[in-house]
Structure formats: C-alpha cells, structure tokens
Amino acid sequence: MFRNKKIKFAIIGCGRIFPKHYEIFEKKLFNNFVLTSICEKKSKKLKKIKKNTNLNFYKDYKKLIKNEKIDVAIILTESGNHYDVAKYCLEHKLNIIVEKPLCLKLNQANNLIKLSKKKNKKIFVVMQNRYNLPIEIAKKFMIKKKLGKIINITVRVRWSRDQKYYDQDSWRGTWKKDGGALTNQGIHHLDLLCLFGGEIKEVFGYSSRRLVDIEAEDNAMALVKFQNGALGNIEVTTATRPCDLEGSISILGEKGTIVIGGFAANKIEFWEFKNPKNNVLKEKYFENPKNIYGFGHKSFYTEVRKELLNKKNKVTFAEDTIPSLRLLHSIYSSIEKKKIIKTNTINFRNKLNDA
C-alpha cells in the first residue's frame, strides 16, 4: 500500500496520552512516518507544542483534513467524540488510529467497521498492553495449549484517580464523554480477559461511586462465565488510596498457573507448570521497563507500519476490540438491571449506551 513512499499522519487531540504518540515522530522512530499536522481545541495546549516545530496547527479537525494531504489520522480526543471524528475521517478516505476504547457505544463501533470496509480503509485501536512482553509470552503458551483446560481468569485494576484528576477536564467521568473506571481505565484488562478467555457467555456485576464526585463509577466488580466453561473475575477501581497498586491478570489452568502483575500487566509475578520444561523463561519476559505508561505504543506503531506495508503483523484492528466493548456494555447492563446478562444479547440498554 505504501511501499517506497512516506506515510503522512495527523494527530487530532492533545490529551494525556498525546506525548506517547508524538514521540514516535519526534524521535523519528520510523523513517517513512511523517507527522504533518496537529489539531487541538485548547489554545494553551497548542502553545506548548508549537515551540520548535514546523508542523501545521488547527483547532478544527475538519479544516485539517480538508487542507492536509494525510494518509492516517490519529484520534486522541475524548472517548465520547471518537465516533464522530472517526466517521468523518473514514468518509474522507483516511486510515485511522484510535486510542481505547474505539467508541463508547457498541452500535457506533459496528457502524465504523462497516464504513471502513466500504471505504477500504483500516481502523487500528491502541490496546498497548497486548504488546507487553509477559503478555506476549503468556499468549504463546495459551495458543500452544500448555495451560490445558482453563479453570478461571482474574483481572484486577487497582489504581488511584483523585478528584483533581477528574476536575482537569469537565468530560472526565461523564456518561456522554468518558464513562467510569471500567470504561477508561479497565478497558485494557477487559481486553486481556477476552484475549485469554475467549467468548463470554454470561456476566453479572456491581459498581459504586465511593471517593469522587462524578457521574459514573470509580469502583466495579463482575463475574463472568466463558463459553468454554471457565469462570472469570473482574475487579476495577480508581479508588485505591493513596497511590496506584496493580494492574494484573491471573490465569489458572489444569497444567499450570500464570500471574502477570505490575502497574499494567507488565511483570511476571508467578509462573509455574507441571512440566518443568515450561518453567524456563528468558529474562526479557519477566518485566518491561519501569516506565510502563505508554511502553507498548512503539510496538503498536511497529505493527501498524507492517500492516500498511502489507507485511505479516499482529496489530489490533477495530474488530479485535468488539468483544471487550460488548463485555463492558454487558457489565453496565447487569449493574442497572440487577441480573445476569447473556452477552449475545446485542441490543441491551444502559447509561453508557443511552448517553
């Protein structure tokens, strides 16, 4: 698709994760990747970025798309605005990269996938924890069925987000633009749960708002039943005090157990199998660098590049993130209806979907 030519990018939105995307181009990590322009509504953010750059800057993403000849739009806006921006970009025949989640509403995500196929364009979704070294080796073991029959899988996100965090932007913690701990922070681990456990049959959840003044939840738990008979446990909170504790996944199988912890599923905490041969690992798999926040973005862009050059890759497409989005909505529906939700019931209603 892009062999022997420069691939031109634009970034839309300069929020908290912006630096991790910007450094891909600032450090020139890929010689055929070129950042041409940036769009940001807030003038203060633009002033900080404008120094020492020759990029073109916009406050309106539609004007950017009209004026700039780009190949890929990187969408880093509020989650609630992903759909409108992504739809516009696809309609103007652009490939897109979207930070998690693809959309807040399940039907919108499906609409974007249909549109991308119609326009013959690609949607890449940033699920960077998939590229953590411990996750990659665990996935290889899972594919080779070295764990045997899966008994249960547990994911935990015990992070700290105080009122100051939510007060930084008026959209944080709202149903219309953000969702709660499950949607913003927990979606990565819901993705890992689906990645390792496969199709989910049923879910039952609880949530609460304990320590901050927001619309959505800062504390949630859910139980799931997988199609293969395994059980799953989800614990997501941003009410851990005084600081972040863990972002982990535990996988219990008939032939062994894997526990990957650290801040964001980046460190092997326990790895034990009945077969001693499976207990030997290379040192590089035990822990990612200490600065794990955004570590997987470089690997993500490496896979995007391979895909754009028609090379074999393991990039995360929009279709790959539908299971975690369906699970998210199933949990919210269960919380509101106070009953077990069958996840194949596509048209369930909840606050996130109705916002």
Short mmCIF file of C-alpha atoms in Angstrom, two decimals:
data_model
loop_
_atom_site.label_atom_id
_atom_site.label_comp_id
_atom_site.label_asym_id
_atom_site.label_seq_id
_atom_site.Cartn_x
_atom_site.Cartn_y
_atom_site.Cartn_z
CA MET A 1 0.00 0.00 0.00
CA PHE A 2 2.71 2.48 0.98
CA ARG A 3 5.89 0.83 -0.24
CA ASN A 4 8.66 3.25 -1.19
CA LYS A 5 6.78 6.36 -0.05
CA LYS A 6 6.31 8.49 3.03
CA ILE A 7 3.23 7.84 5.17
CA LYS A 8 1.73 11.11 6.35
CA PHE A 9 0.00 11.38 9.73
CA ALA A 10 -2.03 13.97 11.65
CA ILE A 11 -2.86 13.93 15.36
CA ILE A 12 -6.33 15.03 16.47
CA GLY A 13 -6.47 15.83 20.19
CA CYS A 14 -3.64 16.56 22.64
CA GLY A 15 -4.76 14.95 25.88
CA ARG A 16 -2.90 12.92 28.50
CA ILE A 17 -1.68 10.22 26.10
CA PHE A 18 -0.59 12.66 23.36
CA PRO A 19 3.16 12.63 24.28
CA LYS A 20 3.37 8.87 23.72
CA HIS A 21 2.14 9.28 20.15
CA TYR A 22 4.06 12.47 19.46
CA GLU A 23 7.41 10.96 20.44
CA ILE A 24 7.06 8.32 17.72
CA PHE A 25 7.50 11.14 15.21
CA GLU A 26 9.64 13.49 17.29
CA LYS A 27 12.28 10.78 17.76
CA LYS A 28 11.89 9.64 14.14
CA LEU A 29 11.48 6.03 15.17
CA PHE A 30 10.24 5.08 11.68
CA ASN A 31 11.92 6.79 8.75
CA ASN A 32 8.88 6.61 6.48
CA PHE A 33 6.47 8.07 9.08
CA VAL A 34 5.87 11.82 8.79
CA LEU A 35 3.74 13.94 11.11
CA THR A 36 2.38 16.91 9.16
CA SER A 37 -0.19 18.50 11.45
CA ILE A 38 -1.90 18.61 14.84
CA CYS A 39 -5.43 19.59 15.85
CA GLU A 40 -6.32 20.75 19.36
CA LYS A 41 -9.24 22.89 20.53
CA LYS A 42 -7.48 24.40 23.55
CA SER A 43 -5.05 27.21 22.74
CA LYS A 44 -2.91 26.64 25.86
CA LYS A 45 -2.05 23.11 24.77
CA LEU A 46 -1.22 24.27 21.25
CA LYS A 47 1.18 26.94 22.52
CA LYS A 48 3.24 24.33 24.37
CA ILE A 49 3.52 22.12 21.30
CA LYS A 50 4.22 24.84 18.73
CA LYS A 51 7.68 25.59 20.06
CA ASN A 52 10.50 24.29 17.86
CA THR A 53 8.25 22.59 15.31
CA ASN A 54 7.34 23.27 11.70
CA LEU A 55 4.03 21.46 11.86
CA ASN A 56 0.70 22.92 10.79
CA PHE A 57 -1.77 23.53 13.63
CA TYR A 58 -5.56 23.56 13.64
CA LYS A 59 -8.43 23.92 16.10
CA ASP A 60 -10.93 22.29 13.72
CA TYR A 61 -10.17 18.75 12.58
CA LYS A 62 -12.40 19.14 9.52
CA LYS A 63 -10.25 22.03 8.28
CA LEU A 64 -7.14 19.94 8.90
CA ILE A 65 -8.48 17.09 6.81
CA LYS A 66 -9.53 19.50 4.07
CA ASN A 67 -6.13 21.24 3.89
CA GLU A 68 -3.66 18.45 4.65
CA LYS A 69 -2.91 15.52 2.40
CA ILE A 70 -2.59 12.81 5.03
CA ASP A 71 -2.83 9.03 4.97
CA VAL A 72 -3.56 8.30 8.64
CA ALA A 73 -5.45 10.28 11.29
CA ILE A 74 -4.55 9.59 14.93
CA ILE A 75 -7.61 10.23 17.11
CA LEU A 76 -6.82 11.13 20.73
CA THR A 77 -9.95 13.08 21.63
CA GLU A 78 -12.36 12.38 24.47
CA SER A 79 -13.78 8.85 24.13
CA GLY A 80 -17.26 10.23 23.57
CA ASN A 81 -16.07 12.11 20.47
CA HIS A 82 -14.25 9.17 18.87
CA TYR A 83 -17.23 8.15 16.76
CA ASP A 84 -17.91 11.49 15.07
CA VAL A 85 -14.22 12.16 14.33
CA ALA A 86 -13.53 8.62 13.13
CA LYS A 87 -16.63 8.59 10.92
CA TYR A 88 -15.61 11.87 9.30
CA CYS A 89 -12.08 10.63 8.68
CA LEU A 90 -13.27 7.38 7.13
CA GLU A 91 -15.74 9.23 4.92
CA HIS A 92 -12.77 11.24 3.64
CA LYS A 93 -10.90 8.02 2.87
CA LEU A 94 -8.35 8.08 5.66
CA ASN A 95 -6.96 5.20 7.67
CA ILE A 96 -7.31 5.86 11.39
CA ILE A 97 -5.60 5.07 14.68
CA VAL A 98 -7.88 5.41 17.72
CA GLU A 99 -6.98 5.32 21.39
CA LYS A 100 -9.08 2.95 23.51
CA PRO A 101 -11.97 2.50 23.50
CA LEU A 102 -12.89 2.62 19.81
CA CYS A 103 -16.28 4.12 20.76
CA LEU A 104 -18.45 4.32 23.84
CA LYS A 105 -21.43 2.75 22.07
CA LEU A 106 -21.38 -0.73 20.59
CA ASN A 107 -23.57 0.12 17.61
CA GLN A 108 -21.27 3.02 16.72
CA ALA A 109 -18.25 0.71 16.73
CA ASN A 110 -20.01 -1.69 14.39
CA ASN A 111 -21.00 1.21 12.12
CA LEU A 112 -17.37 2.34 11.87
CA ILE A 113 -16.23 -1.17 10.97
CA LYS A 114 -18.84 -1.36 8.21
CA LEU A 115 -17.81 2.07 6.92
CA SER A 116 -14.12 1.16 6.93
CA LYS A 117 -14.81 -1.89 4.78
CA LYS A 118 -16.95 0.17 2.41
CA LYS A 119 -14.16 2.76 2.02
CA ASN A 120 -11.44 0.08 2.01
CA LYS A 121 -9.65 1.77 4.92
CA LYS A 122 -8.23 0.44 8.16
CA ILE A 123 -9.05 1.16 11.80
CA PHE A 124 -6.28 0.46 14.31
CA VAL A 125 -7.14 0.60 18.02
CA VAL A 126 -4.48 1.19 20.68
CA MET A 127 -4.53 -1.70 23.17
CA GLN A 128 -0.88 -1.38 24.11
CA ASN A 129 -0.90 -3.91 26.96
CA ARG A 130 -1.18 -6.65 24.35
CA TYR A 131 2.43 -5.86 23.42
CA ASN A 132 3.82 -6.19 26.95
CA LEU A 133 6.50 -8.89 26.87
CA PRO A 134 4.93 -11.02 29.66
CA ILE A 135 1.54 -10.87 27.91
CA GLU A 136 3.08 -11.93 24.60
CA ILE A 137 4.82 -14.99 26.04
CA ALA A 138 1.72 -15.98 28.02
CA LYS A 139 -0.36 -15.74 24.86
CA LYS A 140 2.09 -18.04 23.05
CA PHE A 141 1.73 -20.59 25.84
CA MET A 142 -2.06 -20.28 25.67
CA ILE A 143 -2.11 -20.81 21.89
CA LYS A 144 0.05 -23.92 22.29
CA LYS A 145 -2.41 -25.13 24.97
CA LYS A 146 0.36 -25.57 27.53
CA LEU A 147 -2.02 -24.45 30.30
CA GLY A 148 -4.52 -27.15 29.39
CA LYS A 149 -8.14 -26.61 30.38
CA ILE A 150 -8.62 -23.09 31.79
CA ILE A 151 -10.20 -23.01 35.25
CA ASN A 152 -10.54 -19.28 35.84
CA ILE A 153 -9.10 -15.91 34.87
CA THR A 154 -8.97 -12.87 37.14
CA VAL A 155 -8.14 -9.30 36.16
CA ARG A 156 -7.52 -6.52 38.67
CA VAL A 157 -7.04 -2.80 38.15
CA ARG A 158 -6.33 -1.09 41.46
CA TRP A 159 -5.38 2.44 40.52
CA SER A 160 -5.71 5.87 42.12
CA ARG A 161 -7.53 8.77 40.48
CA ASP A 162 -8.49 11.54 42.88
CA GLN A 163 -10.89 14.44 42.41
CA LYS A 164 -8.13 16.62 40.93
CA TYR A 165 -7.76 14.13 38.09
CA TYR A 166 -11.45 14.29 37.23
CA ASP A 167 -11.55 18.07 37.62
CA GLN A 168 -8.84 18.54 34.95
CA ASP A 169 -11.48 18.28 32.23
CA SER A 170 -15.26 18.58 32.50
CA TRP A 171 -15.81 15.47 30.38
CA ARG A 172 -13.99 13.09 32.73
CA GLY A 173 -16.25 10.62 34.49
CA THR A 174 -19.34 11.62 32.48
CA TRP A 175 -21.52 9.05 30.73
CA LYS A 176 -21.61 11.02 27.50
CA LYS A 177 -17.87 11.53 27.01
CA ASP A 178 -15.96 9.11 29.21
CA GLY A 179 -17.71 6.50 31.33
CA GLY A 180 -16.20 5.38 34.61
CA ALA A 181 -13.32 3.23 35.85
CA LEU A 182 -14.46 0.28 33.76
CA THR A 183 -14.54 2.27 30.51
CA ASN A 184 -11.49 4.47 30.86
CA GLN A 185 -9.02 2.51 32.97
CA GLY A 186 -10.42 -1.02 32.97
CA ILE A 187 -10.98 -1.49 29.24
CA HIS A 188 -7.37 -2.70 28.72
CA HIS A 189 -7.87 -5.51 31.20
CA LEU A 190 -11.31 -6.38 29.86
CA ASP A 191 -9.49 -6.75 26.54
CA LEU A 192 -6.93 -9.10 28.11
CA LEU A 193 -9.70 -11.13 29.74
CA CYS A 194 -11.32 -11.65 26.34
CA LEU A 195 -7.96 -12.26 24.67
CA PHE A 196 -7.10 -15.15 27.01
CA GLY A 197 -10.55 -16.47 27.88
CA GLY A 198 -12.32 -16.32 24.55
CA GLU A 199 -16.04 -15.84 24.08
CA ILE A 200 -18.00 -14.84 27.18
CA LYS A 201 -21.44 -16.34 27.75
CA GLU A 202 -22.79 -14.53 30.82
CA VAL A 203 -21.88 -11.69 33.19
CA PHE A 204 -23.10 -10.26 36.49
CA GLY A 205 -21.76 -7.05 38.00
CA TYR A 206 -21.86 -4.46 40.75
CA SER A 207 -20.50 -0.91 40.83
CA SER A 208 -20.31 2.04 43.21
CA ARG A 209 -19.12 5.64 43.40
CA ARG A 210 -17.10 5.87 46.58
CA LEU A 211 -14.49 8.63 46.70
CA VAL A 212 -15.06 11.11 43.89
CA ASP A 213 -17.85 13.31 42.58
CA ILE A 214 -18.51 12.04 39.04
CA GLU A 215 -21.49 10.65 37.11
CA ALA A 216 -20.07 7.18 36.55
CA GLU A 217 -18.41 4.63 38.85
CA ASP A 218 -14.99 4.62 40.49
CA ASN A 219 -15.36 1.05 41.74
CA ALA A 220 -16.71 -2.06 40.00
CA MET A 221 -16.68 -5.86 40.15
CA ALA A 222 -18.11 -8.54 37.89
CA LEU A 223 -18.22 -12.30 37.46
CA VAL A 224 -18.24 -13.89 34.01
CA LYS A 225 -18.85 -17.33 32.59
CA PHE A 226 -16.89 -18.17 29.45
CA GLN A 227 -18.31 -20.22 26.62
CA ASN A 228 -15.62 -22.86 27.30
CA GLY A 229 -16.85 -23.36 30.87
CA ALA A 230 -14.16 -21.33 32.65
CA LEU A 231 -15.09 -18.59 35.12
CA GLY A 232 -13.72 -15.06 35.29
CA ASN A 233 -13.46 -12.35 37.91
CA ILE A 234 -13.14 -8.61 37.21
CA GLU A 235 -12.09 -6.02 39.78
CA VAL A 236 -11.61 -2.43 38.60
CA THR A 237 -11.26 0.61 40.82
CA THR A 238 -9.72 4.07 40.70
CA ALA A 239 -10.43 4.48 44.41
CA THR A 240 -7.19 2.88 45.62
CA ARG A 241 -5.50 5.18 48.11
CA PRO A 242 -3.00 6.69 48.39
CA CYS A 243 -1.47 5.51 45.09
CA ASP A 244 -1.66 3.01 42.22
CA LEU A 245 -1.29 -0.60 43.33
CA GLU A 246 -1.59 -3.00 40.40
CA GLY A 247 -2.97 -3.91 37.00
CA SER A 248 -2.86 -7.70 36.86
CA ILE A 249 -4.15 -10.85 35.21
CA SER A 250 -4.10 -14.35 36.71
CA ILE A 251 -4.71 -17.44 34.59
CA LEU A 252 -5.30 -20.79 36.29
CA GLY A 253 -5.15 -23.90 34.12
CA GLU A 254 -5.07 -27.65 34.70
CA LYS A 255 -1.37 -27.78 33.70
CA GLY A 256 -0.10 -24.57 35.25
CA THR A 257 -0.66 -21.06 36.60
CA ILE A 258 0.41 -17.64 35.31
CA VAL A 259 0.17 -14.37 37.25
CA ILE A 260 1.20 -11.18 35.46
CA GLY A 261 1.17 -8.07 37.64
CA GLY A 262 2.98 -4.77 37.91
CA PHE A 263 1.33 -1.44 37.18
CA ALA A 264 -0.21 -2.57 33.89
CA ALA A 265 0.23 -6.32 33.37
CA ASN A 266 3.93 -5.83 32.69
CA LYS A 267 5.67 -8.13 35.19
CA ILE A 268 5.59 -11.91 35.68
CA GLU A 269 4.76 -12.46 39.35
CA PHE A 270 4.20 -16.22 39.23
CA TRP A 271 4.86 -18.81 36.51
CA GLU A 272 4.63 -22.48 37.41
CA PHE A 273 3.76 -25.53 35.29
CA LYS A 274 3.54 -29.27 35.93
CA ASN A 275 6.00 -29.78 33.07
CA PRO A 276 9.38 -28.38 34.24
CA LYS A 277 10.33 -27.55 30.63
CA ASN A 278 7.62 -24.86 30.59
CA ASN A 279 9.06 -23.12 33.66
CA VAL A 280 12.17 -21.87 31.89
CA LEU A 281 11.83 -18.33 30.51
CA LYS A 282 14.20 -15.78 29.03
CA GLU A 283 14.97 -12.85 31.34
CA LYS A 284 13.48 -10.31 28.90
CA TYR A 285 10.00 -11.68 29.52
CA PHE A 286 9.96 -11.11 33.26
CA GLU A 287 9.45 -7.34 33.25
CA ASN A 288 9.01 -4.42 30.87
CA PRO A 289 10.91 -1.15 31.56
CA LYS A 290 9.93 0.67 34.75
CA ASN A 291 8.25 3.45 32.76
CA ILE A 292 5.44 1.20 31.58
CA TYR A 293 2.94 4.00 30.83
CA GLY A 294 2.69 4.03 27.06
CA PHE A 295 5.52 1.49 26.68
CA GLY A 296 3.53 -0.58 24.18
CA HIS A 297 2.91 2.32 21.80
CA LYS A 298 6.20 1.81 19.96
CA SER A 299 5.36 -1.86 19.43
CA PHE A 300 1.87 -0.87 18.34
CA TYR A 301 3.22 1.52 15.70
CA THR A 302 5.68 -1.14 14.56
CA GLU A 303 2.75 -3.43 13.81
CA VAL A 304 0.77 -0.61 12.15
CA ARG A 305 3.74 0.04 9.88
CA LYS A 306 3.93 -3.63 8.90
CA GLU A 307 0.24 -3.67 8.03
CA LEU A 308 0.49 -0.51 5.93
CA LEU A 309 3.40 -2.10 4.06
CA ASN A 310 1.43 -5.32 3.57
CA LYS A 311 3.71 -7.33 5.85
CA LYS A 312 2.75 -10.02 8.34
CA ASN A 313 1.81 -8.38 11.64
CA LYS A 314 -0.11 -8.61 14.91
CA VAL A 315 -1.73 -5.19 15.01
CA THR A 316 -5.02 -4.66 16.86
CA PHE A 317 -7.87 -3.88 14.47
CA ALA A 318 -11.26 -2.47 15.40
CA GLU A 319 -12.84 -5.91 15.04
CA ASP A 320 -10.48 -7.28 17.69
CA THR A 321 -11.81 -4.87 20.32
CA ILE A 322 -15.52 -5.63 19.87
CA PRO A 323 -15.52 -8.47 22.48
CA SER A 324 -14.21 -6.18 25.24
CA LEU A 325 -16.68 -3.43 24.28
CA ARG A 326 -19.54 -5.96 24.32
CA LEU A 327 -18.36 -7.16 27.74
CA LEU A 328 -18.22 -3.57 29.01
CA HIS A 329 -21.82 -2.93 27.99
CA SER A 330 -22.91 -6.29 29.40
CA ILE A 331 -21.45 -5.37 32.80
CA TYR A 332 -23.17 -1.98 32.83
CA SER A 333 -26.47 -3.58 31.78
CA SER A 334 -26.17 -6.17 34.54
CA ILE A 335 -25.46 -3.46 37.12
CA GLU A 336 -28.51 -1.44 36.11
CA LYS A 337 -30.89 -4.38 35.67
CA LYS A 338 -29.52 -6.27 38.68
CA LYS A 339 -29.49 -9.56 36.84
CA ILE A 340 -27.26 -11.89 34.82
CA ILE A 341 -26.80 -10.68 31.26
CA LYS A 342 -26.21 -13.01 28.33
CA THR A 343 -23.58 -11.27 26.22
CA ASN A 344 -25.03 -12.44 22.91
CA THR A 345 -27.97 -10.10 23.59
CA ILE A 346 -26.69 -7.28 21.39
CA ASN A 347 -29.32 -4.59 21.98
CA PHE A 348 -29.01 -4.26 25.76
CA ARG A 349 -29.58 -0.77 27.14
CA ASN A 350 -27.52 1.06 29.76
CA LYS A 351 -26.44 4.58 30.74
CA LEU A 352 -23.27 4.43 28.64
CA ASN A 353 -25.22 3.37 25.59
CA ASP A 354 -28.01 5.88 26.10
CA ALA A 355 -25.89 8.95 26.93
#
